GROMACS .gro file of C-alpha atoms in nm:
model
  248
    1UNK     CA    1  -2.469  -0.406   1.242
    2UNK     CA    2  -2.202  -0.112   1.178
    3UNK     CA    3  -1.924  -0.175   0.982
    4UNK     CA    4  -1.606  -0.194   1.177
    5UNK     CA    5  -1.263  -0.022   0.976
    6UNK     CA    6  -0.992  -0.244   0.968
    7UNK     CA    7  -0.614  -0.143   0.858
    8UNK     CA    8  -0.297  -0.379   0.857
    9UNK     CA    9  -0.173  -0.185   1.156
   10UNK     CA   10  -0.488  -0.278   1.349
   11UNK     CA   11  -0.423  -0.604   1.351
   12UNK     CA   12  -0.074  -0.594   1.436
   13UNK     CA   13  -0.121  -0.554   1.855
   14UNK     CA   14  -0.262  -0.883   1.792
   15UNK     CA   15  -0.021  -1.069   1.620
   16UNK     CA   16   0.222  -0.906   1.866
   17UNK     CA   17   0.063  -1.048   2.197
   18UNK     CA   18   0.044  -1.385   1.983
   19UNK     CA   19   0.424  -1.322   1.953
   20UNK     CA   20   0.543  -1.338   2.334
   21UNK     CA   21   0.244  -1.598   2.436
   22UNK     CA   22   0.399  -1.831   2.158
   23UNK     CA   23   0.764  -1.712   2.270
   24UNK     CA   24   0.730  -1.830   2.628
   25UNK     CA   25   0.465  -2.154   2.512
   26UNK     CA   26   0.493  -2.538   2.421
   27UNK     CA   27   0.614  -2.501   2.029
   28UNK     CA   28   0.724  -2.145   2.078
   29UNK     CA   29   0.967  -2.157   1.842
   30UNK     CA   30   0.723  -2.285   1.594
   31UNK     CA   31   0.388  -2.022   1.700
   32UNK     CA   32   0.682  -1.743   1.697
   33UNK     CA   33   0.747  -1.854   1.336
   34UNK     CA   34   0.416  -1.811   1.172
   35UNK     CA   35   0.327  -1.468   1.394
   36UNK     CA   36   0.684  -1.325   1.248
   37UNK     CA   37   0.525  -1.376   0.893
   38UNK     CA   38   0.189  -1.266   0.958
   39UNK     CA   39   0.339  -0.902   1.086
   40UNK     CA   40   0.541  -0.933   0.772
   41UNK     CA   41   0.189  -1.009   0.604
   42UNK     CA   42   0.053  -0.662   0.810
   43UNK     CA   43   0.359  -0.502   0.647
   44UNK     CA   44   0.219  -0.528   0.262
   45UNK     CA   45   0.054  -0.275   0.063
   46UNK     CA   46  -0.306  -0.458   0.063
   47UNK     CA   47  -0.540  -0.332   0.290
   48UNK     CA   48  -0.713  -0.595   0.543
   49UNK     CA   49  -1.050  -0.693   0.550
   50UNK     CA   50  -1.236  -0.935   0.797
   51UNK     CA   51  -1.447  -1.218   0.580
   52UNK     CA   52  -1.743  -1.054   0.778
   53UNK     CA   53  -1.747  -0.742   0.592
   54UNK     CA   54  -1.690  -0.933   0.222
   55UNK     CA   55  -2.027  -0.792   0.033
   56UNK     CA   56  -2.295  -0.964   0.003
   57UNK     CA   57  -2.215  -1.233   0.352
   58UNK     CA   58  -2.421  -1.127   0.581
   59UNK     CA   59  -2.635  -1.443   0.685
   60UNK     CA   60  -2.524  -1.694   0.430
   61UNK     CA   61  -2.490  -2.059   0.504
   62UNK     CA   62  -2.290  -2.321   0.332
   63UNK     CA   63  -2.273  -2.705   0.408
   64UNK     CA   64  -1.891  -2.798   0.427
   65UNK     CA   65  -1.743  -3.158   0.448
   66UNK     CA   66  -1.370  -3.049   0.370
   67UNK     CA   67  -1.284  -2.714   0.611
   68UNK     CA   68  -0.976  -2.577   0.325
   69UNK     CA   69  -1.249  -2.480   0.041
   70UNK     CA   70  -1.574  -2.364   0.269
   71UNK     CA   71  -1.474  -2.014   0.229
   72UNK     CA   72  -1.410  -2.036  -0.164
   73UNK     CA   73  -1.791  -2.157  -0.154
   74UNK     CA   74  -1.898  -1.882   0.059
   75UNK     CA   75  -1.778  -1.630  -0.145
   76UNK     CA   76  -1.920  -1.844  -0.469
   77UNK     CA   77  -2.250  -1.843  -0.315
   78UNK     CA   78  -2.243  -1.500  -0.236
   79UNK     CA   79  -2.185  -1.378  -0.551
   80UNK     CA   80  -2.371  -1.621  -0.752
   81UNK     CA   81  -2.115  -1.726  -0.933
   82UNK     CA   82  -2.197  -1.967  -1.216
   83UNK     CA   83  -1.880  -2.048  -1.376
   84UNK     CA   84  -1.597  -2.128  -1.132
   85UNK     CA   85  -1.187  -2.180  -1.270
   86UNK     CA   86  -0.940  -2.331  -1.005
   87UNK     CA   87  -0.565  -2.358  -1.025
   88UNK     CA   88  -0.491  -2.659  -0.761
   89UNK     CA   89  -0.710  -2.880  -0.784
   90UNK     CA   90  -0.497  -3.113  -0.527
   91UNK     CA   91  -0.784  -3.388  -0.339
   92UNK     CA   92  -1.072  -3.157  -0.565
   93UNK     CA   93  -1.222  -3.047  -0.199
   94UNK     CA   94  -1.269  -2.707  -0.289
   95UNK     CA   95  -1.390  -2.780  -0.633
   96UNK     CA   96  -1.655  -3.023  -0.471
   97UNK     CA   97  -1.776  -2.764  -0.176
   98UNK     CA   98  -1.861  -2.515  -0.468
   99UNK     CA   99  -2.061  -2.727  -0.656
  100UNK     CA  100  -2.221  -2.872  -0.364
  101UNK     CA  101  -2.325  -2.549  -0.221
  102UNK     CA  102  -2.392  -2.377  -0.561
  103UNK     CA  103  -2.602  -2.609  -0.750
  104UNK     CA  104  -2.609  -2.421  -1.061
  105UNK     CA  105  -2.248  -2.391  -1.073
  106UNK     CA  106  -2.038  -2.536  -1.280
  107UNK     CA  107  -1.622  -2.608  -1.158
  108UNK     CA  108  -1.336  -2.620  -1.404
  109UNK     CA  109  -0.982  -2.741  -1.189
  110UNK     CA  110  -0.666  -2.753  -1.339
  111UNK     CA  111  -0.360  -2.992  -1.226
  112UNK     CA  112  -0.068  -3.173  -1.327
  113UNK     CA  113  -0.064  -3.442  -1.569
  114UNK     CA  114   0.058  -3.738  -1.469
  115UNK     CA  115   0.392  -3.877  -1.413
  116UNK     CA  116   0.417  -3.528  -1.272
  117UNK     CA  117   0.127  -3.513  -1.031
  118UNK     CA  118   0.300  -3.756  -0.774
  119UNK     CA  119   0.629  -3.688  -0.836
  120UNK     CA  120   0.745  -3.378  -0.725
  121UNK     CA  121   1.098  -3.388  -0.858
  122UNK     CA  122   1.001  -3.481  -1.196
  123UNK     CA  123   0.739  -3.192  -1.211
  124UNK     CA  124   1.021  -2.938  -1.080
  125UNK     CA  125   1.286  -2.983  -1.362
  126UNK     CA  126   1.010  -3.047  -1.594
  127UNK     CA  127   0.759  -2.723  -1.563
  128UNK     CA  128   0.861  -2.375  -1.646
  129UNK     CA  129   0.818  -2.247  -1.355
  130UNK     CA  130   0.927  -2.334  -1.019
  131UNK     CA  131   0.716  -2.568  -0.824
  132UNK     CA  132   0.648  -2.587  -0.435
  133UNK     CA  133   0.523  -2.800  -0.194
  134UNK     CA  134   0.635  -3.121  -0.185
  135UNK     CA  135   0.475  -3.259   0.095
  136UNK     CA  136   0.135  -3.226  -0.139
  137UNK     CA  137   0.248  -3.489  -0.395
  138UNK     CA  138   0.187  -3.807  -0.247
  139UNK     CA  139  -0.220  -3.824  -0.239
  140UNK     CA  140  -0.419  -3.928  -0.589
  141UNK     CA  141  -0.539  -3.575  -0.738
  142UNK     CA  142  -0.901  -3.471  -0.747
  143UNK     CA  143  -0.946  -3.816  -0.558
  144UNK     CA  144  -1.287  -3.592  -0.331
  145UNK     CA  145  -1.468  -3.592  -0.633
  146UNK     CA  146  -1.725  -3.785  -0.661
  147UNK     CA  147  -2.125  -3.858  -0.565
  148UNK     CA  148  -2.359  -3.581  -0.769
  149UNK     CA  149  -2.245  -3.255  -0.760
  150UNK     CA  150  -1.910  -3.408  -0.957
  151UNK     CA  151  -2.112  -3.427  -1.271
  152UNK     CA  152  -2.061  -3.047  -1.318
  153UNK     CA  153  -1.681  -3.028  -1.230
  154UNK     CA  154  -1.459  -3.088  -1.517
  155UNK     CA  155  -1.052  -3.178  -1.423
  156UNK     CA  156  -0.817  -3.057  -1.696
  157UNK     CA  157  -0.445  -3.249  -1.639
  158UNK     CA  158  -0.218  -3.010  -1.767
  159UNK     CA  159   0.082  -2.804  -1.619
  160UNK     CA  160  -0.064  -2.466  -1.582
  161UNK     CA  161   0.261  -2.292  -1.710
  162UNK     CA  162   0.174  -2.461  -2.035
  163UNK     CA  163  -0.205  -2.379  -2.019
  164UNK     CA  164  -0.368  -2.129  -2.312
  165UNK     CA  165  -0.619  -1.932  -2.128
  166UNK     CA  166  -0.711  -1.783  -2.440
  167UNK     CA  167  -0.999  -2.078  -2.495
  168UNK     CA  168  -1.133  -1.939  -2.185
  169UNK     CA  169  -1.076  -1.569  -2.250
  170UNK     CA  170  -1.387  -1.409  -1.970
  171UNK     CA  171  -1.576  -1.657  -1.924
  172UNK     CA  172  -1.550  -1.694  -1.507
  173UNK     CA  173  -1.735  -1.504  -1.246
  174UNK     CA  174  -1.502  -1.639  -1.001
  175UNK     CA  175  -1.129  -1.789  -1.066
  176UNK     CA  176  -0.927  -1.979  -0.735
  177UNK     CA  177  -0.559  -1.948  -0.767
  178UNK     CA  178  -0.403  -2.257  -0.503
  179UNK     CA  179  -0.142  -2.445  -0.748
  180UNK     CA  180   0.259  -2.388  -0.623
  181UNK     CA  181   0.311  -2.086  -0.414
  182UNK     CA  182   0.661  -1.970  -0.576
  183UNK     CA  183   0.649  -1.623  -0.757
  184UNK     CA  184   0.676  -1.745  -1.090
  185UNK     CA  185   0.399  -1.988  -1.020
  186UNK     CA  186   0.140  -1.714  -0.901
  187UNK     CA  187   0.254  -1.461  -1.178
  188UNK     CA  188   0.150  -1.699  -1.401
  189UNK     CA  189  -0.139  -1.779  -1.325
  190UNK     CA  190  -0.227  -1.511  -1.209
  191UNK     CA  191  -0.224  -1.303  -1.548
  192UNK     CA  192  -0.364  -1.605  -1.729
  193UNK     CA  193  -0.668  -1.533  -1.444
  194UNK     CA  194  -0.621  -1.198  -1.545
  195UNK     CA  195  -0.714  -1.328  -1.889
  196UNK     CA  196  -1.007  -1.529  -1.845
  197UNK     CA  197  -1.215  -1.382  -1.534
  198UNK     CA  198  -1.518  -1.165  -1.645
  199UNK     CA  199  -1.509  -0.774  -1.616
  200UNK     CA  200  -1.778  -0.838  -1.318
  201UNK     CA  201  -1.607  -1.147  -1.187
  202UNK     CA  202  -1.319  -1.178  -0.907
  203UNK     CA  203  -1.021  -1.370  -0.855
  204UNK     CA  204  -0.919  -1.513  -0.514
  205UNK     CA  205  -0.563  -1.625  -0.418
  206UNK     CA  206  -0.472  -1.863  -0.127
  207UNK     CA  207  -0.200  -1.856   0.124
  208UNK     CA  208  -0.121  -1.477   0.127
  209UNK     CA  209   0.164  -1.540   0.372
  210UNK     CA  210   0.387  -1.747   0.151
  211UNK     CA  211   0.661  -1.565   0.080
  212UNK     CA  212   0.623  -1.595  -0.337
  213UNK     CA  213   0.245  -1.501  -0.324
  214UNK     CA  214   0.304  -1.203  -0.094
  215UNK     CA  215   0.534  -1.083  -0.330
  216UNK     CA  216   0.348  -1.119  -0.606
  217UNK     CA  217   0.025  -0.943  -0.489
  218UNK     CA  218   0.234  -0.677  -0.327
  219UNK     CA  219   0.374  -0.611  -0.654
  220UNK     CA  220   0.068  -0.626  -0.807
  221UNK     CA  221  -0.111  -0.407  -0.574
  222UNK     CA  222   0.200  -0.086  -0.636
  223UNK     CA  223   0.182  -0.148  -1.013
  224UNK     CA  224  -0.192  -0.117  -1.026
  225UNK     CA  225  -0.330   0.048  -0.705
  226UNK     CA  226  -0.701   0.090  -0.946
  227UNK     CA  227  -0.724  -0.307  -0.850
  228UNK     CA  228  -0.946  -0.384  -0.486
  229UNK     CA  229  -0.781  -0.613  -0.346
  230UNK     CA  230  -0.819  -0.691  -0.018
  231UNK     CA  231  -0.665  -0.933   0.238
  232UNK     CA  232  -0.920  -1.133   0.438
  233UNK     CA  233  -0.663  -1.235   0.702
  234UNK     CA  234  -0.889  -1.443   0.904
  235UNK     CA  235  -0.869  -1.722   0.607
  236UNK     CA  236  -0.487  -1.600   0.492
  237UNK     CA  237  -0.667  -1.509   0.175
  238UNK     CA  238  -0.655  -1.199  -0.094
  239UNK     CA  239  -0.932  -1.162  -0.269
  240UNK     CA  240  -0.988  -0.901  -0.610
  241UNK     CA  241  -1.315  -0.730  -0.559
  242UNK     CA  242  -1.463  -0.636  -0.896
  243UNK     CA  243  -1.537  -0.290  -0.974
  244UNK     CA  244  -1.925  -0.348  -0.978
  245UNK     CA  245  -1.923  -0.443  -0.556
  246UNK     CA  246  -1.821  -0.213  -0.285
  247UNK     CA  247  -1.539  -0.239  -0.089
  248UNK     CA  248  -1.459  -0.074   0.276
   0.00000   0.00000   0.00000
């Protein structure tokens, strides 16, 4: 099939026509909401990419049971990625759909320690950095995992602000950043991925259109325009191609 070219401007006619149906709609103050941020999403400095161009996709298959990590274990399975790092694990869904759709993988998710993991003020004043989401702190963490494929994800409790990634220093082909969405929170852990991702590896980041992660990544991308990163809009994700794939 040819490859189709796809900038952020492309896309914007799109979110544009989304714009007025939502403006005139049931919940059009709502729909209007989320189409204002993805134009401001078309805006940034990363170019946009459809998840059917990623390298390596064409034809793959992956069994999914929890919809938020299927794409994570697409692009695991495509790359045949062995050792997987997550920041987030939350429920542990997107741990468990990598290492149930790439057997010879093995998962290592980091979250908050208790009493902070279900109490969102008390992990605010008490972590470095400033934490988001508080409608995500009243379910048990990593509470998917279980059955077979658990055996080969291991849960580290820890606040990631206070996490040494040195122990770890490039030893994952493929590292998830989905803990708090704030700027400090992605910087973080972001250059601790930085740290421990192989040369060959690549580093994923979810939720491109919160505010604090499109920041970050737009910074990113205009103090080091060598990185590929790309925006796969489709899943709201940026994704850092490494140098030994192709990229449109």
């Amino acid at each position: 099939m040819p490859r189709r070219s796809v900038s952020n401007l492309s896309i914007v006619p799109g979110l544009l026509a989304g714009f007025l149906g939502a403006a005139v709609g049931k919940g059009g103050r709502r729909c209007a909401s989320r189409i204002l941020r993805e134009i401001k999403v078309a805006a940034g400095r990363i170019p946009a990419m459809p998840m059917s161009e990623f390298p390596g996709i064409e034809d793959l298959r992956v069994t999914t049971r929890f919809k938020g990590g299927a794409i994570v274990a697409c692009i695991a399975k495509a790359t045949s990625a062995k050792r997987v790092f997550e920041f987030g694990t939350h429920l542990g869904e997107t741990a468990m759909e990598v290492a149930e759709n790439c057997p010879e993988a093995t998962v290592v998710t980091l979250d908050l320690p208790e009493p902070f993991a279900n109490d969102f003020q008390a992990a605010r004043m008490g972590s470095a950095i400033e934490v988001t989401d508080s409608h995500l702190f009243s379910a048990r963490r990593g509470s998917a995992i279980a059955g077979e494929a658990a055996a080969r994800i291991s849960q580290i409790r820890q606040d990631s602000a206070t996490f040494d990634p040195e122990r770890f220093s490039g030893q994952f082909d493929l590292i998830y950043v989905d803990a708090s969405h704030s700027y400090s929170a992605v910087k973080s852990d972001s250059e601790k991925a930085f740290v421990m991702v192989k040369d060959d590896g690549l580093i994923i980041w979810d939720d491109y259109s919160y505010p604090g992660v499109w920041r970050y990544l737009n910074d990113l991308a205009r103090k080091r325009p060598e990185l590929k990163l790309r925006y796969i809009y489709d899943w709201d994700k940026v994704v850092l191609l490494p140098r030994s794939r192709s990229a449109p």
